[in-house]
XYZ file of C-alpha atoms in Angstrom:
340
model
C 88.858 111.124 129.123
C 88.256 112.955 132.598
C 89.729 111.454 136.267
C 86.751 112.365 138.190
C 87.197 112.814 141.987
C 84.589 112.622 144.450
C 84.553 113.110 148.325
C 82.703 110.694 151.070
C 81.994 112.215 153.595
C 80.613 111.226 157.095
C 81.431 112.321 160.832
C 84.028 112.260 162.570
C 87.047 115.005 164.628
C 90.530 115.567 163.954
C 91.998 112.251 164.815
C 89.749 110.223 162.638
C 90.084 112.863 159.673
C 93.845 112.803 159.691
C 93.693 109.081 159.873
C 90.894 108.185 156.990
C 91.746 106.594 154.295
C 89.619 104.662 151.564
C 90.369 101.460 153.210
C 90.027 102.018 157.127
C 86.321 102.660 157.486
C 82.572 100.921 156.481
C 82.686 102.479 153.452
C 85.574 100.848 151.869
C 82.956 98.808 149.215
C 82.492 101.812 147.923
C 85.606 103.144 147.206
C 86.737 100.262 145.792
C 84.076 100.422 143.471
C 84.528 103.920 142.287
C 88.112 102.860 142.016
C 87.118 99.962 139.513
C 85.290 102.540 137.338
C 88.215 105.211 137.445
C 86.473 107.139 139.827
C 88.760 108.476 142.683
C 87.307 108.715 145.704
C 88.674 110.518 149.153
C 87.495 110.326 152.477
C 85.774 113.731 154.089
C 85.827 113.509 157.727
C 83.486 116.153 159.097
C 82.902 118.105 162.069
C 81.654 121.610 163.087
C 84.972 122.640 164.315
C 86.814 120.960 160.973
C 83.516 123.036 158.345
C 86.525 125.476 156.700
C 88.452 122.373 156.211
C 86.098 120.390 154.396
C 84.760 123.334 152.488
C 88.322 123.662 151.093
C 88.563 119.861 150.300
C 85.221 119.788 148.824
C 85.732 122.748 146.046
C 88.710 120.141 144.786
C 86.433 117.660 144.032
C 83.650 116.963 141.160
C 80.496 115.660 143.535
C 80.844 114.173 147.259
C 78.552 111.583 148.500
C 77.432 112.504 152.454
C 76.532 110.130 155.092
C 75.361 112.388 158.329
C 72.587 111.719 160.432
C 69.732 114.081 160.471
C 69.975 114.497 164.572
C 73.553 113.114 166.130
C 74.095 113.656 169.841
C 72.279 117.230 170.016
C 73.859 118.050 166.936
C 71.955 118.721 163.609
C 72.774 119.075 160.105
C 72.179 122.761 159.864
C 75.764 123.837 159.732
C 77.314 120.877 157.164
C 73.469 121.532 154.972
C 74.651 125.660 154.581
C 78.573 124.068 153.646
C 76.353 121.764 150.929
C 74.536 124.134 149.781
C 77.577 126.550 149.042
C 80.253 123.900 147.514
C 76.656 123.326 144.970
C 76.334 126.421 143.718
C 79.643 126.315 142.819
C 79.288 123.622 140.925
C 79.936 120.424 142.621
C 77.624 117.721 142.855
C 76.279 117.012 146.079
C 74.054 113.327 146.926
C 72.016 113.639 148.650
C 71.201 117.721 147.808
C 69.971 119.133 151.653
C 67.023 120.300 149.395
C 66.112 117.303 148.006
C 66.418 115.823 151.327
C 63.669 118.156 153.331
C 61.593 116.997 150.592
C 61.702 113.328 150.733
C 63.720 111.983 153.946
C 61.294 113.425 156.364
C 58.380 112.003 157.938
C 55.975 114.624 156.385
C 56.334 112.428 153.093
C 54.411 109.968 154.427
C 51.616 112.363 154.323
C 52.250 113.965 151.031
C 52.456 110.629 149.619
C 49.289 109.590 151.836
C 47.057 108.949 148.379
C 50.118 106.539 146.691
C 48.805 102.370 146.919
C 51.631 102.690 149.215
C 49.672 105.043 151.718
C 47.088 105.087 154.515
C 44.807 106.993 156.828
C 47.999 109.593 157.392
C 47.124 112.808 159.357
C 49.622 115.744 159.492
C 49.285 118.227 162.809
C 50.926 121.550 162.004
C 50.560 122.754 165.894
C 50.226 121.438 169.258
C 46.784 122.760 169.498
C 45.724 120.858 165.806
C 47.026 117.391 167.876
C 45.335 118.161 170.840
C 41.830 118.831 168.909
C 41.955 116.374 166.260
C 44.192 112.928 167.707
C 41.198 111.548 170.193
C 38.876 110.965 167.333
C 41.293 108.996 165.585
C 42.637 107.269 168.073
C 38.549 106.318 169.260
C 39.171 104.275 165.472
C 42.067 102.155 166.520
C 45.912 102.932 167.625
C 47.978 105.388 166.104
C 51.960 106.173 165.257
C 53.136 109.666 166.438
C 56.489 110.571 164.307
C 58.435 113.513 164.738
C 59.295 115.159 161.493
C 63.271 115.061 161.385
C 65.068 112.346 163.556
C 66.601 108.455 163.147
C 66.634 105.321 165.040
C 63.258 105.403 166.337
C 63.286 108.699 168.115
C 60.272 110.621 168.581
C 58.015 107.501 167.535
C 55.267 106.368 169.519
C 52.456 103.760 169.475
C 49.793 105.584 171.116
C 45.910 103.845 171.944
C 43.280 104.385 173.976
C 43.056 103.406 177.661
C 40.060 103.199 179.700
C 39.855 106.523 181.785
C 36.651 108.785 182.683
C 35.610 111.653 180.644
C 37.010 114.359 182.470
C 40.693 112.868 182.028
C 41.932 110.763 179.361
C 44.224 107.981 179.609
C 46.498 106.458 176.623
C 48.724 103.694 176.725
C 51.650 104.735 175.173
C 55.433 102.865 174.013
C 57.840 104.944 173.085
C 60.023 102.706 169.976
C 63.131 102.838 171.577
C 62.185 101.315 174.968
C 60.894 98.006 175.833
C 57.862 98.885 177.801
C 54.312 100.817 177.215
C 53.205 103.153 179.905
C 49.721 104.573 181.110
C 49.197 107.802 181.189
C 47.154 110.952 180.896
C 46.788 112.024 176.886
C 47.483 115.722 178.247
C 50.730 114.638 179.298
C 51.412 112.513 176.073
C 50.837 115.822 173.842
C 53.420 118.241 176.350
C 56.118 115.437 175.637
C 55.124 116.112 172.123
C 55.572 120.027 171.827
C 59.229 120.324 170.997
C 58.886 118.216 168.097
C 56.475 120.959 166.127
C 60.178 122.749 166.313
C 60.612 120.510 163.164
C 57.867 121.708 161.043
C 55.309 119.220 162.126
C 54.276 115.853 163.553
C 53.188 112.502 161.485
C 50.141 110.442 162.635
C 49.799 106.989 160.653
C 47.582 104.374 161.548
C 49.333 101.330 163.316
C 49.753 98.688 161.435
C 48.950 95.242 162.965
C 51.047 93.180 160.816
C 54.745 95.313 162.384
C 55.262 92.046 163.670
C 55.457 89.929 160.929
C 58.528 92.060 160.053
C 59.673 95.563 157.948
C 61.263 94.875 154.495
C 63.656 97.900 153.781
C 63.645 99.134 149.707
C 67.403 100.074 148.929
C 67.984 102.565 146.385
C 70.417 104.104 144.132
C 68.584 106.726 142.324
C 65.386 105.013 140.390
C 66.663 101.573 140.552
C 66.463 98.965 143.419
C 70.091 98.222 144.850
C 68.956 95.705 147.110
C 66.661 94.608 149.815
C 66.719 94.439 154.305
C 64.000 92.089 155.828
C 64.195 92.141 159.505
C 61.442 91.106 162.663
C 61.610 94.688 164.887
C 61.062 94.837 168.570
C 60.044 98.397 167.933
C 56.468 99.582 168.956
C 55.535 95.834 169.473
C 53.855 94.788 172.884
C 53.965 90.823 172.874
C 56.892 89.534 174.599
C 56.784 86.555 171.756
C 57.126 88.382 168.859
C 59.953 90.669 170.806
C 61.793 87.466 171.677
C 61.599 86.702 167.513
C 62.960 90.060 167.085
C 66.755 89.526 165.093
C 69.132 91.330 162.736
C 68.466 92.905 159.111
C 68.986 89.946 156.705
C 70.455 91.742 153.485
C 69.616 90.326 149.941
C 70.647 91.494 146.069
C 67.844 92.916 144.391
C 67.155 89.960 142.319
C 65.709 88.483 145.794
C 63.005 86.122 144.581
C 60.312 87.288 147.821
C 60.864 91.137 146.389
C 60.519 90.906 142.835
C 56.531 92.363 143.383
C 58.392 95.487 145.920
C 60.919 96.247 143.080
C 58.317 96.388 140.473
C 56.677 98.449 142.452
C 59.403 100.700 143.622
C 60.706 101.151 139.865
C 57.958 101.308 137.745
C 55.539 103.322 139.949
C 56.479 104.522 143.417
C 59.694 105.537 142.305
C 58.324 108.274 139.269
C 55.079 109.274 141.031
C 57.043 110.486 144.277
C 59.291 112.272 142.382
C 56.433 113.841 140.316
C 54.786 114.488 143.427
C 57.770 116.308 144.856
C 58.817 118.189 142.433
C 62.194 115.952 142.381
C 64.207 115.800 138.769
C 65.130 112.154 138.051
C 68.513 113.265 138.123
C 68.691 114.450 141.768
C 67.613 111.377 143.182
C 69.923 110.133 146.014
C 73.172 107.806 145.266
C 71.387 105.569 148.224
C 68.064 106.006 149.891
C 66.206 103.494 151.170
C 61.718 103.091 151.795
C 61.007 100.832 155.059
C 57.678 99.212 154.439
C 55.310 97.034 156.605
C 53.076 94.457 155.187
C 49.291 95.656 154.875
C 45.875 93.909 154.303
C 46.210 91.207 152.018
C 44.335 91.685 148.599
C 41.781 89.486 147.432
C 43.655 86.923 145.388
C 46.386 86.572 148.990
C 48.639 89.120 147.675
C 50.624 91.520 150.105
C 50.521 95.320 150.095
C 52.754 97.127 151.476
C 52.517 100.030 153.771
C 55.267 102.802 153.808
C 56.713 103.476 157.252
C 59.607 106.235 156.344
C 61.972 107.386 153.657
C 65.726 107.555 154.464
C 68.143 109.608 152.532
C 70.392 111.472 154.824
C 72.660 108.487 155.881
C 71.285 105.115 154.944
C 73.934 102.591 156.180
C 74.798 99.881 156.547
C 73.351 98.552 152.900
C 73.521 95.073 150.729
C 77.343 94.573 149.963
C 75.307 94.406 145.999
C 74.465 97.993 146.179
C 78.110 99.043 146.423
C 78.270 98.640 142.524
C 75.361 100.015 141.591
C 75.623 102.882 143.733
C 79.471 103.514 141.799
C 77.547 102.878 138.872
C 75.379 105.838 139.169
C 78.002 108.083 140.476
C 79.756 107.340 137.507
C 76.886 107.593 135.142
C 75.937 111.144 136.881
C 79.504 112.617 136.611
C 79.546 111.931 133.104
C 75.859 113.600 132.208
C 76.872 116.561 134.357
C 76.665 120.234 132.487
């Protein structure tokens, strides 16, 4: 039977490359998993200045698994993606595939997906001009989320509402989700803060949801099958200083989790097969890990929650439910062996 070897790879320089090993870093589950199944697994340290490096490691091994944020510092992905994309077409298996991530781990899902139970009111504003025209008549309905396309930890988010102003100049109050305070201003200057994020394709414009506070339950994972589940109260985009102060860490759970047996369900047996339908996304070429961060939405009529999605993240979803370090070894495994 075949040794398969596969690469993890995540940032790093020189030091921290030469130094790696399957033991030394937050990944170390994992290897240890792959190494239970027969699987063995290096470490990939990459960096810009290291890309000939890796590209010579990676054409050694059968698939490599890649944890790189989509914006790092200033840096992007656009040099590693091109690396990807070449080690693929020669024939080794890359999770999660650059292509498969511009389709689901950006915010524009959220409005492809927009007519999924798990969807709402989402707009999509192709050009500054399309926000400027079209954003005061929904926000005249209630507050609004402004997501950039491409980014992570809350950057180029906004809770933006109305603020009373006169005709001739209108006022928002806006909070930006990674600081702790709104801010008044005009909605002229709100869009000009907005303009370099159209470099990314486009900008996302959900309704807000009123229940954020009540907490965001995060969906792990590994392929079509739940891996596990987050649950954590979020300071982000919320205004009362009491539900801030009950703000705490993401609580991590298996996926046989009792209060997310409905969310798995859901997640496997629906969500899961219409977005890949919807995307164009073989089964197979699902990500080893992604996770779906969802906010609870209007109760139905017997009491039961829905559940709103807030974002899809495939590009580097970490840290995860020390549970999904099996199954995600148990789909590398299983998708090594079914490869051509």
């Amino acid at each position: 039977m075949k040794r398969y070897k596969i690469a993890i790879l995540w940032r790093g320089d020189r030091a921290a490359r030469a130094a790696a090993t399957p033991h030394n870093n937050r990944y170390h589950p994992i290897f240890a998993e792959l190494h239970t199944l027969g699987i063995d697994a290096e470490p990939a340290i990459y960096a810009e200045d290291l890309a000939d490096e890796v590209r010579a490691q990676l054409m050694n091994v059968d698939g490599v698994l890649v944890w790189v944020n989509p914006l790092d510092d200033g840096r992007t992905r656009a040099q590693l993606d091109a690396l990807l994309r070449e080690v693929a077409a020669r024939g080794v298996w890359v999770s999660a595939d650059p292509d498969v991530i511009l389709k689901m781990g950006t915010k524009e899902v959220l409005y492809r997906t927009r007519m999924m139970s798990w969807g709402s009111n989402t707009a999509l504003y192709r050009t500054a001009e399309a926000m400027r025209v079209e954003l005061p008549a929904r926000l005249a309905a209630g507050p609004r989320v402004i997501k950039r396309n491409r980014g992570n930890g809350g950057h180029g988010v906004w809770k933006v509402e109305k603020f009373a102003s006169s005709r001739n100049r209108p006022m928002v109050r806006v909070l930006d989700a990674t600081k702790d305070a709104s801010e008044e201003l005009a909605l002229d200057e709100f869009l000009e803060r907005c303009v370099e994020y159209f470099g990314d394709g486009c900008v996302i414009d959900q309704p807000f949801q009123t229940r954020l506070s009540e907490g965001v339950v995060r969906c792990y994972m590994a392929g079509d099958r739940c891996a596990g589940f987050g649950h954590h109260k979020v300071k982000a985009l919320i205004d009362a200083p009491a539900a801030r102060a009950e703000a705490g860490p993401r609580l991590y759970t298996s996926n046989a989790e009792p209060r997310f047996q409905r969310l798995r369900r859901l997640m496997e047996d629906e969500w899961t097969p219409q977005l890949t339908s919807l995307l164009a996304i073989p089964q197979r070429d699902l990500p080893m890990i992604w996770d779906a961060d969802f906010m609870l939405g209007p109760p139905g009529p017997d009491g039961t929650d829905s559940y709103v999605l807030g974002e899809i993240n495939v590009s580097s979803v970490f840290p995860i439910p020390i549970e999904a370090s099996a199954e995600i070894a148990r789909r590398v495994a299983d998708r090594l062996r079914s490869k051509p």
